[in-house]
mmCIF file of N, CA and C in Angstrom:
data_model
loop_
_atom_site.group_PDB
_atom_site.id
_atom_site.type_symbol
_atom_site.label_atom_id
_atom_site.label_comp_id
_atom_site.label_asym_id
_atom_site.label_seq_id
_atom_site.Cartn_x
_atom_site.Cartn_y
_atom_site.Cartn_z
ATOM 1 N N MET A 1 33.809 -51.857 -19.591
ATOM 2 C CA MET A 1 33.049 -50.905 -18.802
ATOM 3 C C MET A 1 32.599 -49.775 -19.727
ATOM 4 N N SER A 2 31.324 -49.452 -19.680
ATOM 5 C CA SER A 2 30.810 -48.393 -20.554
ATOM 6 C C SER A 2 30.972 -47.032 -19.882
ATOM 7 N N PRO A 3 31.157 -46.014 -20.714
ATOM 8 C CA PRO A 3 31.319 -44.665 -20.134
ATOM 9 C C PRO A 3 30.005 -44.189 -19.508
ATOM 10 N N ILE A 4 30.147 -43.374 -18.515
ATOM 11 C CA ILE A 4 28.972 -42.785 -17.865
ATOM 12 C C ILE A 4 28.576 -41.552 -18.667
ATOM 13 N N THR A 5 27.334 -41.526 -19.058
ATOM 14 C CA THR A 5 26.827 -40.379 -19.798
ATOM 15 C C THR A 5 26.241 -39.383 -18.807
ATOM 16 N N PRO A 6 26.769 -38.190 -18.814
ATOM 17 C CA PRO A 6 26.220 -37.199 -17.875
ATOM 18 C C PRO A 6 24.797 -36.819 -18.284
ATOM 19 N N SER A 7 23.990 -36.607 -17.304
ATOM 20 C CA SER A 7 22.636 -36.143 -17.567
ATOM 21 C C SER A 7 22.380 -34.904 -16.726
ATOM 22 N N VAL A 8 21.499 -34.091 -17.224
ATOM 23 C CA VAL A 8 21.187 -32.837 -16.553
ATOM 24 C C VAL A 8 19.687 -32.767 -16.355
ATOM 25 N N TYR A 9 19.292 -32.405 -15.167
ATOM 26 C CA TYR A 9 17.888 -32.195 -14.863
ATOM 27 C C TYR A 9 17.716 -30.700 -14.694
ATOM 28 N N SER A 10 16.937 -30.110 -15.549
ATOM 29 C CA SER A 10 16.767 -28.659 -15.548
ATOM 30 C C SER A 10 15.506 -28.257 -14.800
ATOM 31 N N LEU A 11 15.635 -27.320 -13.899
ATOM 32 C CA LEU A 11 14.509 -26.782 -13.152
ATOM 33 C C LEU A 11 14.364 -25.302 -13.423
ATOM 34 N N GLN A 12 13.130 -24.844 -13.453
ATOM 35 C CA GLN A 12 12.892 -23.417 -13.540
ATOM 36 C C GLN A 12 12.713 -22.887 -12.126
ATOM 37 N N HIS A 13 13.154 -21.671 -11.891
ATOM 38 C CA HIS A 13 13.051 -21.037 -10.584
ATOM 39 C C HIS A 13 12.242 -19.756 -10.697
ATOM 40 N N ILE A 14 11.606 -19.365 -9.611
ATOM 41 C CA ILE A 14 10.910 -18.091 -9.589
ATOM 42 C C ILE A 14 11.921 -16.967 -9.738
ATOM 43 N N THR A 15 11.563 -15.939 -10.470
ATOM 44 C CA THR A 15 12.454 -14.797 -10.646
ATOM 45 C C THR A 15 12.324 -13.848 -9.459
ATOM 46 N N ALA A 16 13.321 -13.016 -9.285
ATOM 47 C CA ALA A 16 13.273 -12.010 -8.229
ATOM 48 C C ALA A 16 12.090 -11.064 -8.450
ATOM 49 N N GLU A 17 11.821 -10.741 -9.693
ATOM 50 C CA GLU A 17 10.706 -9.844 -10.014
ATOM 51 C C GLU A 17 9.363 -10.473 -9.622
ATOM 52 N N ALA A 18 9.170 -11.746 -9.963
ATOM 53 C CA ALA A 18 7.924 -12.430 -9.603
ATOM 54 C C ALA A 18 7.805 -12.599 -8.094
ATOM 55 N N ALA A 19 8.918 -12.862 -7.421
ATOM 56 C CA ALA A 19 8.904 -13.015 -5.965
ATOM 57 C C ALA A 19 8.525 -11.699 -5.288
ATOM 58 N N GLU A 20 9.050 -10.594 -5.802
ATOM 59 C CA GLU A 20 8.697 -9.285 -5.246
ATOM 60 C C GLU A 20 7.219 -8.991 -5.476
ATOM 61 N N LEU A 21 6.712 -9.319 -6.659
ATOM 62 C CA LEU A 21 5.292 -9.121 -6.955
ATOM 63 C C LEU A 21 4.432 -9.951 -5.998
ATOM 64 N N ALA A 22 4.841 -11.181 -5.725
ATOM 65 C CA ALA A 22 4.098 -12.026 -4.790
ATOM 66 C C ALA A 22 4.063 -11.392 -3.402
ATOM 67 N N SER A 23 5.201 -10.884 -2.954
ATOM 68 C CA SER A 23 5.266 -10.248 -1.638
ATOM 69 C C SER A 23 4.369 -9.023 -1.566
ATOM 70 N N LYS A 24 4.432 -8.194 -2.585
ATOM 71 C CA LYS A 24 3.603 -6.982 -2.612
ATOM 72 C C LYS A 24 2.116 -7.335 -2.651
ATOM 73 N N THR A 25 1.776 -8.366 -3.398
ATOM 74 C CA THR A 25 0.383 -8.809 -3.465
ATOM 75 C C THR A 25 -0.087 -9.271 -2.095
ATOM 76 N N ALA A 26 0.713 -10.073 -1.420
ATOM 77 C CA ALA A 26 0.347 -10.571 -0.087
ATOM 78 C C ALA A 26 0.190 -9.430 0.908
ATOM 79 N N LEU A 27 1.096 -8.468 0.882
ATOM 80 C CA LEU A 27 0.999 -7.327 1.802
ATOM 81 C C LEU A 27 -0.266 -6.514 1.534
ATOM 82 N N ARG A 28 -0.601 -6.325 0.266
ATOM 83 C CA ARG A 28 -1.814 -5.574 -0.097
ATOM 84 C C ARG A 28 -3.061 -6.310 0.398
ATOM 85 N N LEU A 29 -3.108 -7.616 0.163
ATOM 86 C CA LEU A 29 -4.255 -8.400 0.620
ATOM 87 C C LEU A 29 -4.364 -8.388 2.148
ATOM 88 N N ALA A 30 -3.229 -8.453 2.826
ATOM 89 C CA ALA A 30 -3.234 -8.398 4.292
ATOM 90 C C ALA A 30 -3.738 -7.044 4.772
ATOM 91 N N ASP A 31 -3.341 -5.974 4.084
ATOM 92 C CA ASP A 31 -3.844 -4.635 4.420
ATOM 93 C C ASP A 31 -5.360 -4.601 4.323
ATOM 94 N N GLU A 32 -5.902 -5.194 3.262
ATOM 95 C CA GLU A 32 -7.348 -5.224 3.059
ATOM 96 C C GLU A 32 -8.049 -5.989 4.175
ATOM 97 N N MET A 33 -7.372 -6.986 4.735
ATOM 98 C CA MET A 33 -7.935 -7.791 5.820
ATOM 99 C C MET A 33 -7.635 -7.201 7.200
ATOM 100 N N GLY A 34 -6.764 -6.194 7.247
ATOM 101 C CA GLY A 34 -6.388 -5.598 8.522
ATOM 102 C C GLY A 34 -5.433 -6.457 9.328
ATOM 103 N N ILE A 35 -4.588 -7.213 8.631
ATOM 104 C CA ILE A 35 -3.641 -8.113 9.288
ATOM 105 C C ILE A 35 -2.216 -7.618 9.032
ATOM 106 N N VAL A 36 -1.370 -7.722 10.033
ATOM 107 C CA VAL A 36 0.035 -7.342 9.933
ATOM 108 C C VAL A 36 0.843 -8.626 9.762
ATOM 109 N N ILE A 37 1.618 -8.712 8.671
ATOM 110 C CA ILE A 37 2.295 -9.970 8.336
ATOM 111 C C ILE A 37 3.753 -9.781 7.941
ATOM 112 N N SER A 38 4.417 -10.912 7.878
ATOM 113 C CA SER A 38 5.688 -11.067 7.177
ATOM 114 C C SER A 38 5.425 -12.044 6.047
ATOM 115 N N VAL A 39 6.107 -11.848 4.905
ATOM 116 C CA VAL A 39 5.925 -12.728 3.756
ATOM 117 C C VAL A 39 7.291 -13.060 3.169
ATOM 118 N N ALA A 40 7.485 -14.335 2.871
ATOM 119 C CA ALA A 40 8.745 -14.795 2.294
ATOM 120 C C ALA A 40 8.450 -15.601 1.039
ATOM 121 N N VAL A 41 9.307 -15.443 0.041
ATOM 122 C CA VAL A 41 9.220 -16.240 -1.178
ATOM 123 C C VAL A 41 10.573 -16.912 -1.378
ATOM 124 N N VAL A 42 10.525 -18.240 -1.540
ATOM 125 C CA VAL A 42 11.745 -19.019 -1.763
ATOM 126 C C VAL A 42 11.695 -19.652 -3.144
ATOM 127 N N ASP A 43 12.861 -20.056 -3.651
ATOM 128 C CA ASP A 43 12.897 -20.785 -4.917
ATOM 129 C C ASP A 43 12.630 -22.259 -4.644
ATOM 130 N N ASN A 44 12.691 -23.085 -5.683
ATOM 131 C CA ASN A 44 12.360 -24.494 -5.496
ATOM 132 C C ASN A 44 13.451 -25.276 -4.777
ATOM 133 N N GLY A 45 14.518 -24.640 -4.397
ATOM 134 C CA GLY A 45 15.523 -25.249 -3.544
ATOM 135 C C GLY A 45 15.409 -24.769 -2.105
ATOM 136 N N GLY A 46 14.371 -23.961 -1.834
ATOM 137 C CA GLY A 46 14.147 -23.457 -0.490
ATOM 138 C C GLY A 46 14.959 -22.232 -0.123
ATOM 139 N N HIS A 47 15.659 -21.641 -1.107
ATOM 140 C CA HIS A 47 16.489 -20.462 -0.841
ATOM 141 C C HIS A 47 15.664 -19.191 -0.937
ATOM 142 N N LEU A 48 15.839 -18.310 0.019
ATOM 143 C CA LEU A 48 15.083 -17.063 0.060
ATOM 144 C C LEU A 48 15.381 -16.206 -1.166
ATOM 145 N N VAL A 49 14.310 -15.787 -1.846
ATOM 146 C CA VAL A 49 14.426 -14.915 -3.020
ATOM 147 C C VAL A 49 13.955 -13.510 -2.667
ATOM 148 N N HIS A 50 12.869 -13.424 -1.885
ATOM 149 C CA HIS A 50 12.346 -12.106 -1.497
ATOM 150 C C HIS A 50 11.663 -12.207 -0.143
ATOM 151 N N PHE A 51 11.825 -11.157 0.649
ATOM 152 C CA PHE A 51 11.184 -11.071 1.950
ATOM 153 C C PHE A 51 10.669 -9.659 2.142
ATOM 154 N N ALA A 52 9.489 -9.546 2.735
ATOM 155 C CA ALA A 52 8.927 -8.236 3.081
ATOM 156 C C ALA A 52 8.056 -8.405 4.317
ATOM 157 N N ARG A 53 7.829 -7.305 5.001
ATOM 158 C CA ARG A 53 6.957 -7.359 6.177
ATOM 159 C C ARG A 53 6.374 -5.981 6.426
ATOM 160 N N HIS A 54 5.261 -5.979 7.129
ATOM 161 C CA HIS A 54 4.725 -4.716 7.602
ATOM 162 C C HIS A 54 5.645 -4.211 8.716
ATOM 163 N N ASP A 55 5.713 -2.920 8.871
ATOM 164 C CA ASP A 55 6.589 -2.344 9.893
ATOM 165 C C ASP A 55 6.278 -2.864 11.288
ATOM 166 N N ALA A 56 5.011 -3.105 11.568
ATOM 167 C CA ALA A 56 4.607 -3.531 12.906
ATOM 168 C C ALA A 56 4.557 -5.056 13.077
ATOM 169 N N ALA A 57 5.045 -5.805 12.098
ATOM 170 C CA ALA A 57 5.015 -7.267 12.213
ATOM 171 C C ALA A 57 5.882 -7.723 13.384
ATOM 172 N N GLN A 58 5.388 -8.687 14.129
ATOM 173 C CA GLN A 58 6.136 -9.239 15.250
ATOM 174 C C GLN A 58 7.394 -9.936 14.740
ATOM 175 N N PHE A 59 8.479 -9.872 15.483
ATOM 176 C CA PHE A 59 9.750 -10.397 14.983
ATOM 177 C C PHE A 59 9.735 -11.894 14.719
ATOM 178 N N LEU A 60 8.969 -12.673 15.470
ATOM 179 C CA LEU A 60 8.932 -14.111 15.243
ATOM 180 C C LEU A 60 8.319 -14.454 13.881
ATOM 181 N N THR A 61 7.457 -13.574 13.353
ATOM 182 C CA THR A 61 6.826 -13.839 12.062
ATOM 183 C C THR A 61 7.838 -13.881 10.922
ATOM 184 N N ILE A 62 8.984 -13.273 11.106
ATOM 185 C CA ILE A 62 10.012 -13.260 10.064
ATOM 186 C C ILE A 62 10.492 -14.687 9.785
ATOM 187 N N ASP A 63 11.020 -15.346 10.799
ATOM 188 C CA ASP A 63 11.525 -16.711 10.622
ATOM 189 C C ASP A 63 10.409 -17.691 10.294
ATOM 190 N N VAL A 64 9.240 -17.500 10.893
ATOM 191 C CA VAL A 64 8.134 -18.423 10.634
ATOM 192 C C VAL A 64 7.700 -18.340 9.173
ATOM 193 N N ALA A 65 7.597 -17.142 8.604
ATOM 194 C CA ALA A 65 7.217 -16.998 7.192
ATOM 195 C C ALA A 65 8.243 -17.679 6.289
ATOM 196 N N ILE A 66 9.519 -17.450 6.562
ATOM 197 C CA ILE A 66 10.579 -18.068 5.761
ATOM 198 C C ILE A 66 10.499 -19.595 5.870
ATOM 199 N N ASN A 67 10.295 -20.096 7.080
ATOM 200 C CA ASN A 67 10.249 -21.541 7.285
ATOM 201 C C ASN A 67 8.992 -22.187 6.692
ATOM 202 N N LYS A 68 7.869 -21.474 6.707
ATOM 203 C CA LYS A 68 6.666 -22.000 6.050
ATOM 204 C C LYS A 68 6.904 -22.126 4.545
ATOM 205 N N ALA A 69 7.538 -21.129 3.950
ATOM 206 C CA ALA A 69 7.840 -21.191 2.510
ATOM 207 C C ALA A 69 8.802 -22.346 2.236
ATOM 208 N N TRP A 70 9.827 -22.489 3.056
ATOM 209 C CA TRP A 70 10.800 -23.574 2.899
ATOM 210 C C TRP A 70 10.107 -24.930 2.987
ATOM 211 N N THR A 71 9.201 -25.073 3.959
ATOM 212 C CA THR A 71 8.467 -26.327 4.145
ATOM 213 C C THR A 71 7.601 -26.628 2.929
ATOM 214 N N ALA A 72 6.902 -25.629 2.399
ATOM 215 C CA ALA A 72 6.040 -25.828 1.224
ATOM 216 C C ALA A 72 6.854 -26.178 -0.011
ATOM 217 N N SER A 73 8.038 -25.621 -0.121
ATOM 218 C CA SER A 73 8.893 -25.882 -1.278
ATOM 219 C C SER A 73 9.530 -27.264 -1.218
ATOM 220 N N SER A 74 9.730 -27.789 -0.019
ATOM 221 C CA SER A 74 10.501 -29.024 0.148
ATOM 222 C C SER A 74 9.938 -30.219 -0.621
ATOM 223 N N PHE A 75 8.639 -30.400 -0.590
ATOM 224 C CA PHE A 75 7.999 -31.504 -1.310
ATOM 225 C C PHE A 75 6.810 -31.028 -2.136
ATOM 226 N N ALA A 76 6.772 -29.724 -2.415
ATOM 227 C CA ALA A 76 5.685 -29.139 -3.210
ATOM 228 C C ALA A 76 4.318 -29.406 -2.585
ATOM 229 N N LEU A 77 4.256 -29.275 -1.267
ATOM 230 C CA LEU A 77 3.001 -29.441 -0.544
ATOM 231 C C LEU A 77 2.750 -28.206 0.314
ATOM 232 N N PRO A 78 1.496 -27.776 0.419
ATOM 233 C CA PRO A 78 1.208 -26.690 1.360
ATOM 234 C C PRO A 78 1.690 -27.067 2.758
ATOM 235 N N SER A 79 2.196 -26.102 3.484
ATOM 236 C CA SER A 79 2.789 -26.397 4.794
ATOM 237 C C SER A 79 1.797 -27.050 5.751
ATOM 238 N N HIS A 80 0.520 -26.706 5.680
ATOM 239 C CA HIS A 80 -0.446 -27.301 6.616
ATOM 240 C C HIS A 80 -0.696 -28.782 6.331
ATOM 241 N N ASP A 81 -0.447 -29.248 5.104
ATOM 242 C CA ASP A 81 -0.608 -30.676 4.798
ATOM 243 C C ASP A 81 0.327 -31.531 5.647
ATOM 244 N N TRP A 82 1.470 -30.974 6.017
ATOM 245 C CA TRP A 82 2.455 -31.718 6.799
ATOM 246 C C TRP A 82 1.966 -31.998 8.215
ATOM 247 N N ASN A 83 1.053 -31.189 8.712
ATOM 248 C CA ASN A 83 0.557 -31.388 10.071
ATOM 249 C C ASN A 83 -0.035 -32.779 10.219
ATOM 250 N N GLU A 84 -0.820 -33.209 9.242
ATOM 251 C CA GLU A 84 -1.408 -34.548 9.278
ATOM 252 C C GLU A 84 -0.376 -35.626 8.948
ATOM 253 N N ILE A 85 0.507 -35.343 8.011
ATOM 254 C CA ILE A 85 1.503 -36.330 7.586
ATOM 255 C C ILE A 85 2.402 -36.753 8.748
ATOM 256 N N VAL A 86 2.842 -35.799 9.546
ATOM 257 C CA VAL A 86 3.760 -36.141 10.643
ATOM 258 C C VAL A 86 3.062 -36.821 11.816
ATOM 259 N N GLN A 87 1.748 -37.002 11.727
ATOM 260 C CA GLN A 87 1.037 -37.781 12.745
ATOM 261 C C GLN A 87 1.290 -39.275 12.551
ATOM 262 N N GLN A 88 1.732 -39.654 11.346
ATOM 263 C CA GLN A 88 2.067 -41.054 11.082
ATOM 264 C C GLN A 88 3.376 -41.382 11.807
ATOM 265 N N PRO A 89 3.383 -42.430 12.613
ATOM 266 C CA PRO A 89 4.583 -42.747 13.395
ATOM 267 C C PRO A 89 5.865 -42.856 12.560
ATOM 268 N N SER A 90 5.767 -43.396 11.356
ATOM 269 C CA SER A 90 6.978 -43.558 10.547
ATOM 270 C C SER A 90 7.515 -42.229 10.027
ATOM 271 N N LEU A 91 6.671 -41.198 10.000
ATOM 272 C CA LEU A 91 7.105 -39.891 9.499
ATOM 273 C C LEU A 91 7.228 -38.844 10.602
ATOM 274 N N ALA A 92 6.843 -39.180 11.801
ATOM 275 C CA ALA A 92 6.913 -38.241 12.924
ATOM 276 C C ALA A 92 8.308 -37.640 13.121
ATOM 277 N N PRO A 93 9.397 -38.398 12.894
ATOM 278 C CA PRO A 93 10.722 -37.800 13.079
ATOM 279 C C PRO A 93 10.992 -36.587 12.179
ATOM 280 N N LEU A 94 10.255 -36.459 11.095
ATOM 281 C CA LEU A 94 10.435 -35.279 10.243
ATOM 282 C C LEU A 94 10.171 -33.983 11.005
ATOM 283 N N SER A 95 9.314 -34.048 11.999
ATOM 284 C CA SER A 95 8.983 -32.839 12.755
ATOM 285 C C SER A 95 10.179 -32.299 13.538
ATOM 286 N N GLN A 96 11.251 -33.080 13.643
ATOM 287 C CA GLN A 96 12.470 -32.634 14.319
ATOM 288 C C GLN A 96 13.455 -31.961 13.364
ATOM 289 N N THR A 97 13.106 -31.891 12.079
ATOM 290 C CA THR A 97 13.983 -31.264 11.081
ATOM 291 C C THR A 97 14.021 -29.757 11.309
ATOM 292 N N PRO A 98 15.208 -29.177 11.438
ATOM 293 C CA PRO A 98 15.277 -27.724 11.588
ATOM 294 C C PRO A 98 14.573 -27.032 10.425
ATOM 295 N N ARG A 99 13.898 -25.951 10.705
ATOM 296 C CA ARG A 99 13.155 -25.115 9.751
ATOM 297 C C ARG A 99 11.807 -25.707 9.363
ATOM 298 N N PHE A 100 11.588 -26.986 9.617
ATOM 299 C CA PHE A 100 10.341 -27.638 9.241
ATOM 300 C C PHE A 100 9.196 -27.024 10.045
ATOM 301 N N THR A 101 8.194 -26.483 9.341
ATOM 302 C CA THR A 101 7.100 -25.776 9.997
ATOM 303 C C THR A 101 5.760 -26.224 9.418
ATOM 304 N N PRO A 102 5.174 -27.269 9.987
ATOM 305 C CA PRO A 102 3.919 -27.805 9.461
ATOM 306 C C PRO A 102 2.692 -27.022 9.943
ATOM 307 N N VAL A 103 2.693 -25.735 9.672
ATOM 308 C CA VAL A 103 1.621 -24.831 10.084
ATOM 309 C C VAL A 103 1.107 -24.120 8.838
ATOM 310 N N ALA A 104 -0.186 -23.889 8.774
ATOM 311 C CA ALA A 104 -0.792 -23.250 7.608
ATOM 312 C C ALA A 104 -0.159 -21.893 7.315
ATOM 313 N N GLY A 105 -0.014 -21.607 6.014
ATOM 314 C CA GLY A 105 0.528 -20.317 5.580
ATOM 315 C C GLY A 105 1.613 -20.442 4.532
ATOM 316 N N GLY A 106 2.002 -21.655 4.181
ATOM 317 C CA GLY A 106 3.002 -21.876 3.131
ATOM 318 C C GLY A 106 2.367 -22.581 1.951
ATOM 319 N N CYS A 107 2.546 -22.038 0.744
ATOM 320 C CA CYS A 107 1.977 -22.637 -0.468
ATOM 321 C C CYS A 107 3.030 -22.715 -1.571
ATOM 322 N N PRO A 108 3.084 -23.847 -2.269
ATOM 323 C CA PRO A 108 4.013 -23.950 -3.402
ATOM 324 C C PRO A 108 3.573 -23.051 -4.551
ATOM 325 N N LEU A 109 4.536 -22.651 -5.361
ATOM 326 C CA LEU A 109 4.280 -21.852 -6.566
ATOM 327 C C LEU A 109 4.680 -22.687 -7.776
ATOM 328 N N TYR A 110 3.809 -22.729 -8.758
ATOM 329 C CA TYR A 110 4.030 -23.556 -9.951
ATOM 330 C C TYR A 110 4.095 -22.703 -11.209
ATOM 331 N N TYR A 111 4.833 -23.199 -12.173
ATOM 332 C CA TYR A 111 4.873 -22.631 -13.517
ATOM 333 C C TYR A 111 4.930 -23.804 -14.486
ATOM 334 N N GLN A 112 3.966 -23.870 -15.382
ATOM 335 C CA GLN A 112 3.900 -24.960 -16.365
ATOM 336 C C GLN A 112 4.046 -26.327 -15.689
ATOM 337 N N ASP A 113 3.283 -26.553 -14.664
ATOM 338 C CA ASP A 113 3.219 -27.826 -13.936
ATOM 339 C C ASP A 113 4.483 -28.206 -13.167
ATOM 340 N N GLY A 114 5.432 -27.311 -13.053
ATOM 341 C CA GLY A 114 6.627 -27.578 -12.256
ATOM 342 C C GLY A 114 6.721 -26.587 -11.115
ATOM 343 N N ILE A 115 7.221 -27.032 -9.973
ATOM 344 C CA ILE A 115 7.366 -26.121 -8.835
ATOM 345 C C ILE A 115 8.527 -25.170 -9.099
ATOM 346 N N ILE A 116 8.284 -23.891 -8.866
ATOM 347 C CA ILE A 116 9.332 -22.879 -9.047
ATOM 348 C C ILE A 116 9.700 -22.212 -7.734
ATOM 349 N N GLY A 117 8.965 -22.526 -6.680
ATOM 350 C CA GLY A 117 9.236 -21.924 -5.384
ATOM 351 C C GLY A 117 8.036 -22.063 -4.477
ATOM 352 N N ALA A 118 7.994 -21.225 -3.444
ATOM 353 C CA ALA A 118 6.876 -21.247 -2.507
ATOM 354 C C ALA A 118 6.795 -19.912 -1.794
ATOM 355 N N ILE A 119 5.612 -19.642 -1.258
ATOM 356 C CA ILE A 119 5.392 -18.430 -0.473
ATOM 357 C C ILE A 119 5.017 -18.840 0.942
ATOM 358 N N GLY A 120 5.481 -18.078 1.905
ATOM 359 C CA GLY A 120 5.138 -18.310 3.298
ATOM 360 C C GLY A 120 4.675 -17.018 3.933
ATOM 361 N N ILE A 121 3.591 -17.094 4.677
ATOM 362 C CA ILE A 121 3.028 -15.917 5.334
ATOM 363 C C ILE A 121 2.828 -16.220 6.799
ATOM 364 N N SER A 122 3.164 -15.244 7.654
ATOM 365 C CA SER A 122 2.991 -15.383 9.090
ATOM 366 C C SER A 122 2.570 -14.047 9.680
ATOM 367 N N GLY A 123 1.655 -14.110 10.611
ATOM 368 C CA GLY A 123 1.227 -12.898 11.300
ATOM 369 C C GLY A 123 -0.225 -12.945 11.730
ATOM 370 N N GLY A 124 -1.040 -13.651 10.958
ATOM 371 C CA GLY A 124 -2.441 -13.829 11.331
ATOM 372 C C GLY A 124 -2.627 -15.179 11.989
ATOM 373 N N SER A 125 -3.879 -15.603 12.056
ATOM 374 C CA SER A 125 -4.148 -16.969 12.525
ATOM 375 C C SER A 125 -3.673 -17.924 11.433
ATOM 376 N N PRO A 126 -3.515 -19.210 11.736
ATOM 377 C CA PRO A 126 -3.133 -20.141 10.668
ATOM 378 C C PRO A 126 -4.090 -20.094 9.475
ATOM 379 N N GLN A 127 -5.388 -19.958 9.752
ATOM 380 C CA GLN A 127 -6.369 -19.901 8.676
ATOM 381 C C GLN A 127 -6.193 -18.635 7.832
ATOM 382 N N GLN A 128 -5.932 -17.513 8.482
ATOM 383 C CA GLN A 128 -5.714 -16.257 7.756
ATOM 384 C C GLN A 128 -4.430 -16.330 6.936
ATOM 385 N N ASP A 129 -3.381 -16.883 7.513
ATOM 386 C CA ASP A 129 -2.115 -17.006 6.783
ATOM 387 C C ASP A 129 -2.294 -17.880 5.548
ATOM 388 N N HIS A 130 -2.996 -19.009 5.695
ATOM 389 C CA HIS A 130 -3.229 -19.878 4.543
ATOM 390 C C HIS A 130 -4.087 -19.169 3.496
ATOM 391 N N TYR A 131 -5.130 -18.499 3.932
ATOM 392 C CA TYR A 131 -6.003 -17.774 3.006
ATOM 393 C C TYR A 131 -5.207 -16.737 2.214
ATOM 394 N N LEU A 132 -4.366 -15.985 2.903
ATOM 395 C CA LEU A 132 -3.554 -14.968 2.224
ATOM 396 C C LEU A 132 -2.576 -15.595 1.238
ATOM 397 N N ALA A 133 -1.919 -16.677 1.640
ATOM 398 C CA ALA A 133 -0.973 -17.343 0.739
ATOM 399 C C ALA A 133 -1.708 -17.889 -0.484
ATOM 400 N N ASP A 134 -2.841 -18.532 -0.261
ATOM 401 C CA ASP A 134 -3.613 -19.106 -1.361
ATOM 402 C C ASP A 134 -4.135 -18.011 -2.292
ATOM 403 N N CYS A 135 -4.668 -16.936 -1.734
ATOM 404 C CA CYS A 135 -5.163 -15.819 -2.561
ATOM 405 C C CYS A 135 -4.032 -15.185 -3.359
ATOM 406 N N THR A 136 -2.876 -15.074 -2.766
ATOM 407 C CA THR A 136 -1.729 -14.512 -3.466
ATOM 408 C C THR A 136 -1.353 -15.387 -4.654
ATOM 409 N N VAL A 137 -1.292 -16.690 -4.429
ATOM 410 C CA VAL A 137 -0.971 -17.628 -5.519
ATOM 411 C C VAL A 137 -1.995 -17.490 -6.640
ATOM 412 N N GLN A 138 -3.267 -17.394 -6.279
ATOM 413 C CA GLN A 138 -4.323 -17.294 -7.288
ATOM 414 C C GLN A 138 -4.223 -16.003 -8.100
ATOM 415 N N GLN A 139 -3.755 -14.924 -7.471
ATOM 416 C CA GLN A 139 -3.669 -13.639 -8.179
ATOM 417 C C GLN A 139 -2.428 -13.501 -9.044
ATOM 418 N N LEU A 140 -1.441 -14.341 -8.819
ATOM 419 C CA LEU A 140 -0.222 -14.267 -9.623
ATOM 420 C C LEU A 140 -0.468 -14.889 -11.008
ATOM 421 N N ASP A 141 0.079 -14.285 -12.014
ATOM 422 C CA ASP A 141 -0.031 -14.850 -13.368
ATOM 423 C C ASP A 141 1.306 -15.486 -13.688
ATOM 424 N N LEU A 142 1.446 -16.766 -13.290
ATOM 425 C CA LEU A 142 2.707 -17.469 -13.512
ATOM 426 C C LEU A 142 2.641 -18.388 -14.718
ATOM 427 N N GLY A 143 1.541 -18.311 -15.438
ATOM 428 C CA GLY A 143 1.452 -19.087 -16.666
ATOM 429 C C GLY A 143 1.253 -20.576 -16.462
ATOM 430 N N GLY A 144 0.998 -20.992 -15.235
ATOM 431 C CA GLY A 144 0.851 -22.413 -14.965
ATOM 432 C C GLY A 144 -0.566 -22.781 -14.802
#
């Protein structure tokens, strides 16, 4: 019997500093649009790294923003892409997964072609949330 050689798979994660910058960027862009939001940034394991919200954000937007980020991080897909995917009968049961939120507003974050986390925004329409998340990703300088 041959010995088992341990192997390590190394992942990079978004830093707390970059996550805070993403949140501040999203809040600023939402201010410019006149939208009140909550914004969450998770690492590539779906763990919350940073959260912020406007004072007047509705309380449900808190969990929805976190869950959109978690959903986007899960398979490195924007959260709205899942809306179509779960229409397939073989994948429909995924919609019963706790925290799974196939609604626009969650976008993966990449660094050097690897996922480092995701951002989730809630408070506007699905289109506004997606636009804000996408614009935030575009404004971040993550070197990817």
